[in-house]
Amino acid sequence: MGLFSSVKKHFLIQIIGIVLEEDKCGIYVKKIRNEKVIYSNIKYFNLESKDNLTKEIISYINALQSEHEQTYVALFLNTLGQGAICGCGKDAFEKFGVDSKSVKGVCIDKEFTIYASVIDINWADKVFKKVGLDFIFSPFLILNSYAKKDINTNEVKLYILNTNNGLTMMIMSGKKFLYGSFFNVAIEEDVLLEDFESASSEALSVDDEEIFEELDFDGVDDDDTPSMSIDEVADYEEVILQNTLSEKDARFVRYLDISLKEFYSSDNYDSEFVSSVKIYDCAAMNEDVIKHIEDELLLGISAENINLLEAVVEISKKEVLSNA
Amino acid sequence: MHSFIKPRKKRLIDEMSSLWIIFIALMSIGLVGFGVYVNYKSSFYIKMLEEGEKKHQALDKKVKDLKSDIQIFSMQKELSYEVSSSNLILKDSIKNLFDLVPNQVTLTKVVMEKYALELQGYTRSKESYRLLLEPPLKSIFDESRVEFSINKKGFFQFISHNKMEEK
Amino acid sequence: MSKKNNSSGAVKFLIYILIFLILILSFAFLFIIPQITKYKNAKATYVMDSKKYTVLLEDEKELSKKLSLIKEENKKIIETFSQEFSKEKFTTHAKKYFDEVKLTKLDSDTHSQALKTYKFSANLKAQNPKKFYNFVKDLENYKGVVKINFPITILSKNNHLEIKFHLSAYSMNSK
């Protein structure tokens, strides 16, 4: 196979990275020959619904695919019901209360598993039926690739990937995975937040079904953190009213908090004290939020702007060139 | 493998190109194969030719030898006839000559040539020569002349030269 | 490899056809046709050679027949020729007819390809011409080819004839 893959590299490899959001679709095309980038282009298309690609998008991608045989279409999966757990295999899923039959997991570095719901993966396939998909990448993978590059000896660090509507968290001790969670900040996830007094009705306009689905996957049932004391609820109330953060940002902060609490209190996790936070931002995060987190958590935060599409394409490129 | 799905199978070369390449490759192989086959067949003939060369040369030599033998034997035959006929003529000439000579004439020397005859001898009288010897001589030879002389004993010595047309 | 849409697909198609044609034609002219010519020549040469050989074979048969025929026909002659001429034998033979026989070799023997020629001058003494006549007559049956050459000189001496002539004797080189 070695000869074949080295021959393949001389042929042109085209990578199409796609990020689907509620109202728009970003497509990043990169053409590589002999490991040199000979063409790259980012294009944004308007979407009416996340469930249907427009004819424009389909013909654009298919036109690109018809140009080169070696074209790889990679999708960034930002659906709910994704997660990351320590360990690999059936036992890991069991331990964290994840139904292994309804998710697809990928073992990373033989250390931890990132998973996504089978339903969502099938949904992605369906959406891209007329185009075809080669890769579906988890946000954890993206975050992991950045975290790995972060030179960090034995510090316990919380990594955050802030995407449009998505909040991905990973806690690493050096290079070791400790904890991971994923939230959609456009949706109210936690069932206990019914108690919560919210300024906007938008936040609460969520299907009941969705909430229950989310709960299953998160495995938060294992411990008793779901039920918060009224004091804690009041805290949040205060915080939101005081700082007038948007609903999204408020949720962001809340989810962050919940996750940390889960991490520290649950027996499933090897809780070590987080010493710093690093945010990889591709959605123009609000400075106030950062400040808020700093004040809240009393942790040092560093933020970096990244291009999500670029990250997706880079990971695809690694996949293509390494596996050949 | 870090993706949730496996990538689709990719060709290296698009369908049309690969079909063309296979087609051209097959055609080339076919042509080369055909060429090699033809070459093999012509080598076959060349080899046969070479092998036949020896036989051919042997046969050539044989025929040459036969021809030369035949020629030799023909030549022998001819020579034999020539010798025979020459000897035969000679034999007849001798017979004729000595039949010719009458008792009255005594020969002392005879020189026989193919187309000539010289007689030397003596006789009692010229008439014996002229009547008995000369006519037959004249009839055989185209030219016949004689010289007479008288010897001590009183005999007529003659020298007769006779010639005939060469044939 | 890039696969473009129809307009440049046509160009690609044409390029492939071009490559194909060039390949076919170069194979045809540089390889196939010379090979075929070689084959045709080889075959033609072989066939011609074969024919020549057959003709030769026929010739050989014929000549062989002819030779045996000649050998049959000329058995006697051939036999006579095969005898190596011996001056002694001939002298002995001549002595049957003559009182004195003297054979002297003349110049060098000529030997052509197969024929040996010996020239002698003979000096014979005979009693009478009849003996000479018989000698000449019996030459026909002599086991050898001997020719008496002109001129022949016959001298009458006391009581015998002195006969002088040249003779040529022939024999074959045995193979």
PDB file of C-alpha atoms in Angstrom, chain A residues 169-270:
ATOM      1  CA  MET A 169     -15.790  21.585  26.347  1.00  0.00           C
ATOM      2  CA  MET A 170     -12.863  19.363  27.102  1.00  0.00           C
ATOM      3  CA  ILE A 171     -10.840  19.161  30.254  1.00  0.00           C
ATOM      4  CA  MET A 172      -7.343  17.814  29.778  1.00  0.00           C
ATOM      5  CA  SER A 173      -4.576  17.130  32.212  1.00  0.00           C
ATOM      6  CA  GLY A 174      -1.547  17.584  30.067  1.00  0.00           C
ATOM      7  CA  LYS A 175      -2.424  15.395  27.154  1.00  0.00           C
ATOM      8  CA  LYS A 176      -4.747  13.188  29.099  1.00  0.00           C
ATOM      9  CA  PHE A 177      -8.465  13.453  28.571  1.00  0.00           C
ATOM     10  CA  LEU A 178     -10.526  13.987  31.689  1.00  0.00           C
ATOM     11  CA  TYR A 179     -13.920  15.301  30.722  1.00  0.00           C
ATOM     12  CA  GLY A 180     -15.956  16.411  27.733  1.00  0.00           C
ATOM     13  CA  SER A 181     -19.376  17.882  27.058  1.00  0.00           C
ATOM     14  CA  PHE A 182     -21.292  19.478  24.250  1.00  0.00           C
ATOM     15  CA  PHE A 183     -24.235  21.939  24.397  1.00  0.00           C
ATOM     16  CA  ASN A 184     -26.323  23.806  21.925  1.00  0.00           C
ATOM     17  CA  VAL A 185     -26.604  27.323  23.294  1.00  0.00           C
ATOM     18  CA  ALA A 186     -29.587  28.091  21.146  1.00  0.00           C
ATOM     19  CA  ILE A 187     -31.635  25.527  23.018  1.00  0.00           C
ATOM     20  CA  GLU A 188     -32.544  25.200  26.639  1.00  0.00           C
ATOM     21  CA  GLU A 189     -31.311  21.813  27.560  1.00  0.00           C
ATOM     22  CA  ASP A 190     -31.578  21.275  31.194  1.00  0.00           C
ATOM     23  CA  VAL A 191     -35.044  20.251  32.318  1.00  0.00           C
ATOM     24  CA  LEU A 192     -34.569  21.918  35.660  1.00  0.00           C
ATOM     25  CA  LEU A 193     -34.439  25.260  33.966  1.00  0.00           C
ATOM     26  CA  GLU A 194     -38.215  25.330  33.867  1.00  0.00           C
ATOM     27  CA  ASP A 195     -37.949  26.908  37.317  1.00  0.00           C
ATOM     28  CA  PHE A 196     -35.792  29.525  35.896  1.00  0.00           C
ATOM     29  CA  GLU A 197     -37.131  32.928  35.228  1.00  0.00           C
ATOM     30  CA  SER A 198     -36.130  33.883  31.745  1.00  0.00           C
ATOM     31  CA  ALA A 199     -36.442  37.292  30.149  1.00  0.00           C
ATOM     32  CA  SER A 200     -37.081  36.040  26.672  1.00  0.00           C
ATOM     33  CA  SER A 201     -39.605  33.503  25.572  1.00  0.00           C
ATOM     34  CA  GLU A 202     -37.259  32.455  22.822  1.00  0.00           C
ATOM     35  CA  ALA A 203     -35.117  30.483  25.176  1.00  0.00           C
ATOM     36  CA  LEU A 204     -38.060  28.408  26.296  1.00  0.00           C
ATOM     37  CA  SER A 205     -39.482  27.738  22.898  1.00  0.00           C
ATOM     38  CA  VAL A 206     -38.141  24.256  22.814  1.00  0.00           C
ATOM     39  CA  ASP A 207     -39.842  20.996  22.069  1.00  0.00           C
ATOM     40  CA  ASP A 208     -40.421  18.918  25.099  1.00  0.00           C
ATOM     41  CA  GLU A 209     -39.345  15.941  23.141  1.00  0.00           C
ATOM     42  CA  GLU A 210     -35.988  17.428  22.455  1.00  0.00           C
ATOM     43  CA  ILE A 211     -35.354  18.024  26.105  1.00  0.00           C
ATOM     44  CA  PHE A 212     -35.987  14.419  26.990  1.00  0.00           C
ATOM     45  CA  GLU A 213     -33.852  13.169  24.151  1.00  0.00           C
ATOM     46  CA  GLU A 214     -31.040  15.389  25.268  1.00  0.00           C
ATOM     47  CA  LEU A 215     -31.308  14.140  28.789  1.00  0.00           C
ATOM     48  CA  ASP A 216     -30.907  10.520  27.714  1.00  0.00           C
ATOM     49  CA  PHE A 217     -27.717  11.140  25.870  1.00  0.00           C
ATOM     50  CA  ASP A 218     -26.058  13.341  28.374  1.00  0.00           C
ATOM     51  CA  GLY A 219     -26.134  10.737  31.050  1.00  0.00           C
ATOM     52  CA  VAL A 220     -26.497  13.450  33.595  1.00  0.00           C
ATOM     53  CA  ASP A 221     -28.978  11.130  35.270  1.00  0.00           C
ATOM     54  CA  ASP A 222     -26.196   9.280  36.932  1.00  0.00           C
ATOM     55  CA  ASP A 223     -25.613  11.748  39.633  1.00  0.00           C
ATOM     56  CA  ASP A 224     -27.863  14.108  41.519  1.00  0.00           C
ATOM     57  CA  THR A 225     -26.597  17.312  40.004  1.00  0.00           C
ATOM     58  CA  PRO A 226     -29.715  17.788  37.807  1.00  0.00           C
ATOM     59  CA  SER A 227     -31.585  19.035  40.743  1.00  0.00           C
ATOM     60  CA  MET A 228     -30.162  22.277  41.841  1.00  0.00           C
ATOM     61  CA  SER A 229     -30.928  23.981  45.052  1.00  0.00           C
ATOM     62  CA  ILE A 230     -33.070  27.039  44.962  1.00  0.00           C
ATOM     63  CA  ASP A 231     -30.133  29.030  46.127  1.00  0.00           C
ATOM     64  CA  GLU A 232     -28.176  28.128  43.095  1.00  0.00           C
ATOM     65  CA  VAL A 233     -31.067  29.001  40.883  1.00  0.00           C
ATOM     66  CA  ALA A 234     -31.286  32.320  42.546  1.00  0.00           C
ATOM     67  CA  ASP A 235     -27.622  32.840  41.904  1.00  0.00           C
ATOM     68  CA  TYR A 236     -28.146  32.419  38.210  1.00  0.00           C
ATOM     69  CA  GLU A 237     -31.074  34.714  38.278  1.00  0.00           C
ATOM     70  CA  GLU A 238     -28.973  37.320  39.845  1.00  0.00           C
ATOM     71  CA  VAL A 239     -26.159  36.874  37.468  1.00  0.00           C
ATOM     72  CA  ILE A 240     -28.296  37.192  34.387  1.00  0.00           C
ATOM     73  CA  LEU A 241     -30.169  40.218  35.636  1.00  0.00           C
ATOM     74  CA  GLN A 242     -27.036  41.892  36.714  1.00  0.00           C
ATOM     75  CA  ASN A 243     -24.983  41.483  33.629  1.00  0.00           C
ATOM     76  CA  THR A 244     -27.680  41.656  30.979  1.00  0.00           C
ATOM     77  CA  LEU A 245     -26.074  39.002  28.902  1.00  0.00           C
ATOM     78  CA  SER A 246     -28.003  37.682  25.989  1.00  0.00           C
ATOM     79  CA  GLU A 247     -29.902  34.473  26.413  1.00  0.00           C
ATOM     80  CA  LYS A 248     -27.359  32.628  24.454  1.00  0.00           C
ATOM     81  CA  ASP A 249     -24.447  33.941  26.402  1.00  0.00           C
ATOM     82  CA  ALA A 250     -26.290  33.303  29.610  1.00  0.00           C
ATOM     83  CA  ARG A 251     -26.834  29.741  28.649  1.00  0.00           C
ATOM     84  CA  PHE A 252     -23.225  29.535  27.676  1.00  0.00           C
ATOM     85  CA  VAL A 253     -22.167  30.490  31.122  1.00  0.00           C
ATOM     86  CA  ARG A 254     -24.717  28.212  32.712  1.00  0.00           C
ATOM     87  CA  TYR A 255     -23.741  25.185  30.758  1.00  0.00           C
ATOM     88  CA  LEU A 256     -20.149  25.848  31.503  1.00  0.00           C
ATOM     89  CA  ASP A 257     -20.955  25.963  35.148  1.00  0.00           C
ATOM     90  CA  ILE A 258     -23.037  22.803  35.059  1.00  0.00           C
ATOM     91  CA  SER A 259     -20.324  20.938  33.300  1.00  0.00           C
ATOM     92  CA  LEU A 260     -17.710  21.972  35.787  1.00  0.00           C
ATOM     93  CA  LYS A 261     -19.930  20.990  38.629  1.00  0.00           C
ATOM     94  CA  GLU A 262     -20.502  17.643  37.042  1.00  0.00           C
ATOM     95  CA  PHE A 263     -16.830  17.190  36.530  1.00  0.00           C
ATOM     96  CA  TYR A 264     -15.932  17.963  40.107  1.00  0.00           C
ATOM     97  CA  SER A 265     -18.663  16.063  41.784  1.00  0.00           C
ATOM     98  CA  SER A 266     -19.152  12.944  39.722  1.00  0.00           C
ATOM     99  CA  ASP A 267     -17.270   9.802  40.582  1.00  0.00           C
ATOM    100  CA  ASN A 268     -16.965   8.942  36.954  1.00  0.00           C
ATOM    101  CA  TYR A 269     -14.396  11.597  36.427  1.00  0.00           C
ATOM    102  CA  ASP A 270     -10.906  11.938  37.680  1.00  0.00           C
TER     103      ASP A 270
END
